[in-house]
Tab-separated table of C-alpha atoms in Angstrom:
chain	number	residue	atom	x	y	z
R	21	GLY	CA	-29.046	-7.662	-26.907
R	22	PRO	CA	-26.852	-9.724	-24.583
R	23	PRO	CA	-24.432	-7.839	-22.345
R	24	ALA	CA	-20.952	-7.388	-23.784
R	25	PRO	CA	-18.456	-9.971	-22.548
R	26	VAL	CA	-16.139	-8.775	-19.796
R	27	SER	CA	-12.582	-8.270	-21.029
R	28	PRO	CA	-9.922	-10.666	-19.699
R	29	GLY	CA	-8.060	-7.655	-18.297
R	30	ASP	CA	-11.065	-6.641	-16.209
R	31	VAL	CA	-11.526	-10.209	-14.985
R	32	ASP	CA	-7.882	-10.254	-13.885
R	33	LYS	CA	-8.357	-7.001	-11.987
R	34	VAL	CA	-11.326	-8.403	-10.080
R	35	ARG	CA	-9.326	-11.504	-9.146
R	36	TYR	CA	-6.486	-9.242	-8.039
R	37	VAL	CA	-8.861	-7.222	-5.850
R	38	LEU	CA	-10.155	-10.403	-4.199
R	39	LYS	CA	-6.602	-11.470	-3.354
R	40	ASN	CA	-5.874	-7.980	-2.049
R	41	LEU	CA	-8.995	-8.118	0.123
R	42	ALA	CA	-7.533	-11.223	1.716
R	43	ARG	CA	-4.122	-9.537	2.058
R	44	ASP	CA	-5.402	-6.332	3.646
R	45	TRP	CA	-8.466	-7.444	5.561
R	46	SER	CA	-8.285	-11.112	6.579
R	47	GLU	CA	-7.067	-12.671	9.799
R	48	GLU	CA	-5.276	-15.292	7.687
R	49	ALA	CA	-2.970	-12.656	6.167
R	50	ALA	CA	-2.012	-11.040	9.488
R	51	GLY	CA	1.462	-12.534	9.136
R	52	GLU	CA	1.926	-11.092	5.655
R	53	ARG	CA	0.824	-7.657	6.900
R	54	ALA	CA	3.253	-7.940	9.812
R	55	GLN	CA	6.041	-8.474	7.245
R	56	CYS	CA	5.305	-5.417	5.099
R	57	HIS	CA	3.163	-2.978	7.122
R	58	GLY	CA	4.928	-3.815	10.386
R	59	PRO	CA	8.316	-2.230	9.569
R	60	ILE	CA	6.665	0.894	8.084
R	61	LEU	CA	4.451	1.422	11.140
R	62	ALA	CA	7.383	0.838	13.519
R	63	GLU	CA	9.471	3.487	11.725
R	64	LEU	CA	6.606	6.010	11.723
R	65	GLU	CA	5.948	5.444	15.426
R	66	ALA	CA	9.644	5.845	16.232
R	67	ARG	CA	10.057	9.034	14.186
R	68	LEU	CA	6.760	10.917	14.582
R	69	THR	CA	5.267	12.265	17.796
R	70	VAL	CA	1.515	12.152	18.338
R	71	PRO	CA	0.482	15.054	20.605
R	72	GLY	CA	-1.478	14.394	23.788
R	73	PRO	CA	-5.176	15.357	23.975
R	74	ASN	CA	-4.445	18.605	25.882
R	75	GLU	CA	-1.410	19.815	23.961
R	76	GLY	CA	-3.413	21.776	21.396
R	77	LYS	CA	-1.253	20.536	18.518
R	78	TYR	CA	-2.200	18.905	15.249
R	79	PRO	CA	-1.169	15.272	14.764
R	80	PRO	CA	1.538	14.465	12.200
R	81	ARG	CA	0.259	14.196	8.615
R	82	VAL	CA	1.028	10.940	6.833
R	83	MET	CA	0.452	10.263	3.131
R	84	VAL	CA	0.087	6.700	1.807
R	85	PRO	CA	0.353	6.618	-2.021
R	86	GLY	CA	-0.843	3.474	-3.772
R	87	ALA	CA	-3.070	2.818	-0.772
R	88	GLY	CA	-4.938	-0.051	-2.435
R	89	LEU	CA	-7.652	-1.337	-0.139
R	90	GLY	CA	-6.725	0.999	2.690
R	91	ARG	CA	-5.435	-1.206	5.500
R	92	LEU	CA	-2.111	0.615	5.897
R	93	VAL	CA	-4.031	3.922	5.870
R	94	MET	CA	-6.258	2.663	8.686
R	95	GLU	CA	-3.315	1.336	10.687
R	96	CYS	CA	-1.561	4.730	10.438
R	97	ALA	CA	-4.750	6.516	11.508
R	98	ARG	CA	-5.189	4.091	14.426
R	99	ARG	CA	-1.822	5.218	15.724
R	100	GLY	CA	-2.977	8.820	15.897
R	101	PHE	CA	-1.569	10.130	12.603
R	102	ASP	CA	-3.706	12.294	10.331
R	103	THR	CA	-3.556	9.943	7.351
R	104	GLU	CA	-4.509	10.311	3.700
R	105	GLY	CA	-4.383	7.416	1.268
R	106	ASN	CA	-4.113	7.937	-2.468
R	107	GLU	CA	-5.222	5.457	-5.119
R	108	TYR	CA	-5.710	5.546	-8.874
R	109	SER	CA	-7.408	2.237	-9.639
R	110	TYR	CA	-11.212	2.346	-9.749
R	111	TYR	CA	-11.267	-1.290	-8.652
R	112	MET	CA	-9.270	-0.471	-5.535
R	113	LEU	CA	-11.167	2.761	-4.845
R	114	LEU	CA	-14.604	1.141	-5.062
R	115	THR	CA	-13.587	-1.817	-2.925
R	116	SER	CA	-11.707	0.218	-0.313
R	117	SER	CA	-14.655	2.595	-0.007
R	118	TYR	CA	-16.961	-0.349	0.558
R	119	ILE	CA	-14.814	-2.162	3.114
R	120	LEU	CA	-13.901	1.020	5.034
R	121	ASN	CA	-17.366	2.594	5.082
R	122	HIS	CA	-19.840	-0.285	4.973
R	123	ALA	CA	-18.305	-3.123	6.975
R	124	THR	CA	-19.792	-2.999	10.470
R	125	ARG	CA	-18.610	-6.238	12.074
R	126	PRO	CA	-15.642	-8.626	11.860
R	127	GLY	CA	-15.985	-11.365	9.256
R	128	GLN	CA	-19.093	-9.782	7.752
R	129	PHE	CA	-18.289	-10.881	4.206
R	130	LEU	CA	-16.999	-14.189	2.844
R	131	ILE	CA	-14.760	-14.148	-0.217
R	132	HIS	CA	-13.089	-17.025	-2.083
R	133	PRO	CA	-9.839	-15.463	-3.305
R	134	TRP	CA	-7.993	-18.642	-4.351
R	135	MET	CA	-10.651	-20.494	-6.337
R	136	HIS	CA	-9.629	-19.043	-9.722
R	137	ASN	CA	-6.159	-20.547	-9.562
R	138	ASN	CA	-5.914	-24.293	-10.215
R	139	ASN	CA	-2.226	-24.771	-9.434
R	140	ASN	CA	-0.385	-25.898	-6.307
R	141	HIS	CA	-3.358	-26.742	-4.083
R	142	LEU	CA	-3.009	-29.556	-1.558
R	143	SER	CA	-6.764	-30.142	-1.651
R	144	ASP	CA	-9.948	-28.955	-3.346
R	145	ALA	CA	-11.081	-27.622	0.011
R	146	ASP	CA	-8.009	-25.367	0.188
R	147	GLN	CA	-8.731	-23.959	-3.271
R	148	LEU	CA	-12.400	-23.294	-2.515
R	149	ARG	CA	-12.083	-22.145	1.079
R	150	ALA	CA	-13.823	-18.993	2.238
R	151	THR	CA	-11.905	-16.095	3.735
R	152	PRO	CA	-13.888	-13.838	6.098
R	153	VAL	CA	-13.279	-10.072	5.816
R	154	PRO	CA	-12.701	-7.693	7.467
R	155	ASP	CA	-10.842	-8.992	10.530
R	156	LEU	CA	-11.217	-5.503	12.033
R	157	PRO	CA	-13.820	-3.079	10.655
R	158	ALA	CA	-12.698	0.551	10.471
R	159	CYS	CA	-15.647	1.636	12.625
R	160	GLU	CA	-14.215	-0.441	15.511
R	161	ALA	CA	-10.596	0.681	15.094
R	162	GLY	CA	-10.790	3.652	17.462
R	163	ILE	CA	-9.845	6.254	14.869
R	164	GLN	CA	-10.257	9.911	15.786
R	165	PRO	CA	-12.871	11.624	13.587
R	166	GLY	CA	-11.272	13.400	10.630
R	167	CYS	CA	-7.969	11.499	10.888
R	168	MET	CA	-8.458	9.154	7.932
R	169	SER	CA	-9.228	9.985	4.323
R	170	MET	CA	-8.752	8.659	0.798
R	171	CYS	CA	-7.908	10.768	-2.227
R	172	ALA	CA	-8.735	9.445	-5.693
R	173	GLY	CA	-6.425	10.311	-8.555
R	174	ASP	CA	-3.030	9.960	-10.160
R	175	PHE	CA	-0.235	10.369	-7.598
R	176	MET	CA	1.804	12.692	-9.830
R	177	GLU	CA	-1.153	14.936	-10.638
R	178	VAL	CA	-2.565	15.144	-7.113
R	179	TYR	CA	0.651	15.597	-5.131
R	180	GLY	CA	2.650	17.339	-7.836
R	181	ALA	CA	0.318	20.338	-7.316
R	182	PRO	CA	2.022	23.428	-5.802
R	183	GLU	CA	-0.317	23.532	-2.774
R	184	GLN	CA	1.044	20.143	-1.642
R	185	THR	CA	4.568	21.517	-1.150
R	186	ALA	CA	5.935	20.902	2.380
R	187	GLN	CA	2.532	19.796	3.688
R	188	TRP	CA	3.436	16.322	4.967
R	189	ASP	CA	5.371	14.971	7.954
R	190	ALA	CA	5.741	11.515	6.405
R	191	VAL	CA	5.150	9.599	3.188
R	192	ALA	CA	4.742	5.819	3.535
R	193	THR	CA	5.149	3.725	0.376
R	194	CYS	CA	4.483	-0.020	0.439
R	195	PHE	CA	4.990	-1.960	-2.828
R	196	PHE	CA	4.483	1.358	-4.607
R	197	ILE	CA	7.543	3.049	-6.106
R	198	ASP	CA	7.966	0.368	-8.777
R	199	THR	CA	4.523	1.224	-10.180
R	200	ALA	CA	6.077	4.409	-11.627
R	201	HIS	CA	6.703	5.018	-15.300
R	202	ASN	CA	9.612	7.104	-14.026
R	203	VAL	CA	10.607	6.554	-10.403
R	204	VAL	CA	12.676	9.769	-10.481
R	205	GLU	CA	9.450	11.771	-10.839
R	206	TYR	CA	7.872	9.904	-7.901
R	207	LEU	CA	10.859	10.711	-5.697
R	208	GLU	CA	10.816	14.371	-6.735
R	209	VAL	CA	7.152	14.638	-5.728
R	210	ILE	CA	7.694	12.779	-2.440
R	211	ALA	CA	10.594	15.100	-1.582
R	212	ARG	CA	8.621	18.218	-2.488
R	213	CYS	CA	5.607	17.171	-0.405
R	214	LEU	CA	7.633	16.552	2.740
R	215	LYS	CA	8.369	19.248	5.304
R	216	PRO	CA	12.064	19.717	6.118
R	217	GLY	CA	12.884	16.920	8.570
R	218	GLY	CA	9.937	14.882	7.282
R	219	VAL	CA	10.418	11.174	6.616
R	220	TRP	CA	9.915	8.880	3.661
R	221	VAL	CA	9.480	5.251	4.679
R	222	ASN	CA	9.522	2.724	1.836
R	223	PHE	CA	8.990	-1.013	1.811
R	224	GLY	CA	8.984	-3.160	-1.304
R	225	PRO	CA	10.869	-4.675	-4.222
R	226	LEU	CA	11.713	-3.082	-7.578
R	227	LEU	CA	9.424	-5.019	-9.904
R	228	PHE	CA	8.923	-2.198	-12.387
R	229	HIS	CA	5.356	-2.583	-13.598
R	230	TRP	CA	5.758	-0.984	-17.020
R	231	ALA	CA	9.074	-2.629	-17.925
R	232	ASP	CA	7.705	-5.030	-20.544
R	233	GLY	CA	5.072	-2.830	-22.181
R	234	GLU	CA	5.036	-0.279	-24.958
R	235	GLU	CA	4.760	2.659	-22.559
R	236	MET	CA	7.669	4.606	-21.121
R	237	SER	CA	9.465	2.914	-18.253
R	238	VAL	CA	12.593	3.884	-16.354
R	239	GLU	CA	14.067	0.956	-14.428
R	240	MET	CA	16.911	1.284	-11.961
R	241	SER	CA	18.690	-0.574	-9.198
R	242	LEU	CA	18.142	0.077	-5.510
R	243	GLU	CA	21.548	1.777	-5.391
R	244	ASP	CA	20.378	4.165	-8.102
R	245	VAL	CA	17.089	4.804	-6.313
R	246	GLU	CA	19.077	5.841	-3.233
R	247	ARG	CA	21.297	8.092	-5.363
R	248	VAL	CA	18.254	9.773	-6.885
R	249	ALA	CA	16.725	10.180	-3.422
R	250	ALA	CA	19.845	12.001	-2.224
R	251	THR	CA	19.800	14.203	-5.333
R	252	VAL	CA	16.234	15.359	-4.679
R	253	GLY	CA	16.934	16.092	-1.003
R	254	LEU	CA	16.071	12.795	0.693
R	255	ASP	CA	18.934	11.549	2.870
R	256	VAL	CA	18.703	7.780	3.361
R	257	VAL	CA	19.325	7.077	7.054
R	258	LYS	CA	18.354	3.400	7.040
R	259	ARG	CA	18.420	0.576	4.525
R	260	GLU	CA	17.565	-2.998	5.447
R	261	MET	CA	16.540	-5.958	3.328
R	262	ARG	CA	13.470	-7.841	4.571
R	263	ASP	CA	11.670	-10.836	3.131
R	264	SER	CA	7.951	-10.464	2.443
R	265	LEU	CA	5.110	-12.245	0.712
R	266	TYR	CA	2.554	-10.421	-1.446
R	267	THR	CA	-1.058	-11.637	-1.763
R	268	ALA	CA	0.184	-15.128	-0.961
R	269	ASP	CA	-2.092	-18.117	-0.495
R	270	LYS	CA	-0.684	-19.449	2.780
R	271	LYS	CA	-1.781	-22.986	1.972
R	272	SER	CA	-0.324	-23.074	-1.543
R	273	MET	CA	2.611	-25.275	-2.560
R	274	CYS	CA	4.193	-22.215	-4.203
R	275	GLN	CA	5.230	-19.175	-2.159
R	276	THR	CA	6.829	-16.162	-3.866
R	277	VAL	CA	9.041	-14.259	-1.459
R	278	TYR	CA	10.190	-10.738	-2.294
R	279	ARG	CA	13.436	-9.517	-0.810
R	280	CYS	CA	12.207	-6.033	-0.006
R	281	ALA	CA	14.033	-2.806	0.704
R	282	LEU	CA	13.083	-1.022	3.902
R	283	LEU	CA	14.313	2.503	3.258
R	284	VAL	CA	14.012	5.448	5.610
R	285	ALA	CA	15.003	8.878	4.321
R	286	VAL	CA	14.853	12.327	5.900
R	287	LYS	CA	14.038	15.463	3.921
R	288	ARG	CA	16.858	17.971	4.053
C-alpha cells in the first residue's frame, strides 16, 4: 500500500534541523554563532591551558551536552581541547554525523531553510533562497586526530554513570539547560562530572521546554539556578547578560532576541 503519512511532529523536526544546519554551518549565520558560541569559546580559552606538542600532557577534556549539529564541538576541538559532544535527538545525530564526516568542501550542499515559513519575508527570493553548507568542513578545520567525538544518548543516563565522575575539565552548555525536565538533576550531573577546579560555562535563556506539557517540568529563575549551582558545588564566578538570536532568518522582518545568561562556575 501507500507509505504512511509523515506525522506533523516529524515534519517540524526536519524543518528545525534545516534551520539548525543554517545556524551551525552557514557563512550567513556567522554573526549568530559569534553571539552564542563566541563567549563560551573565549571563556574556555581563558580558563583552560592547551599543552604544547612536546610537553607530554593530555589536552583539557571538554564536554558539550546538547551538541546539536556539532559546530560548537568542532570549534572546541579546533582550539586544541579534547572534545566530546552529546546529543539525544536522532534527527540531530544523523545530520551531525553526515555534515561532520561526509562534507569535504565548503558550500558542498545547498539547503533552503526558510521556505517553509510564509511570514515576514521582504521578497519571494528571500523566502526561497539557498544557503550553502558547510562554511568550513570538519576535515579542513585542523583538528588533531582523536580530539573530537560525539556520544549518542540521554545526558542524564550517559554522564550520570559513576565512571564519568571527575573526568572533565570543562562542560560547555549552549541553549541546553532549559531542555531539562529537572534542571537540578542536570546541574548535579555537571558538577559530578567536573574535576575540582573544572569549569562550567553556560550560555542561553531559560525557556523551559517541558513547561507546557503533561510531563514533569521544574522551572526556576536564573537566581535559583545559581543557588542550585552553589548547592551542588559549582561556584558562579561570572554572570553577564548577552543578547543572542537563535536560528534566525537574517532577512526576516521578525527577529527574536534572547537575553541570555553567560554563566561561568568553578567546581569546588
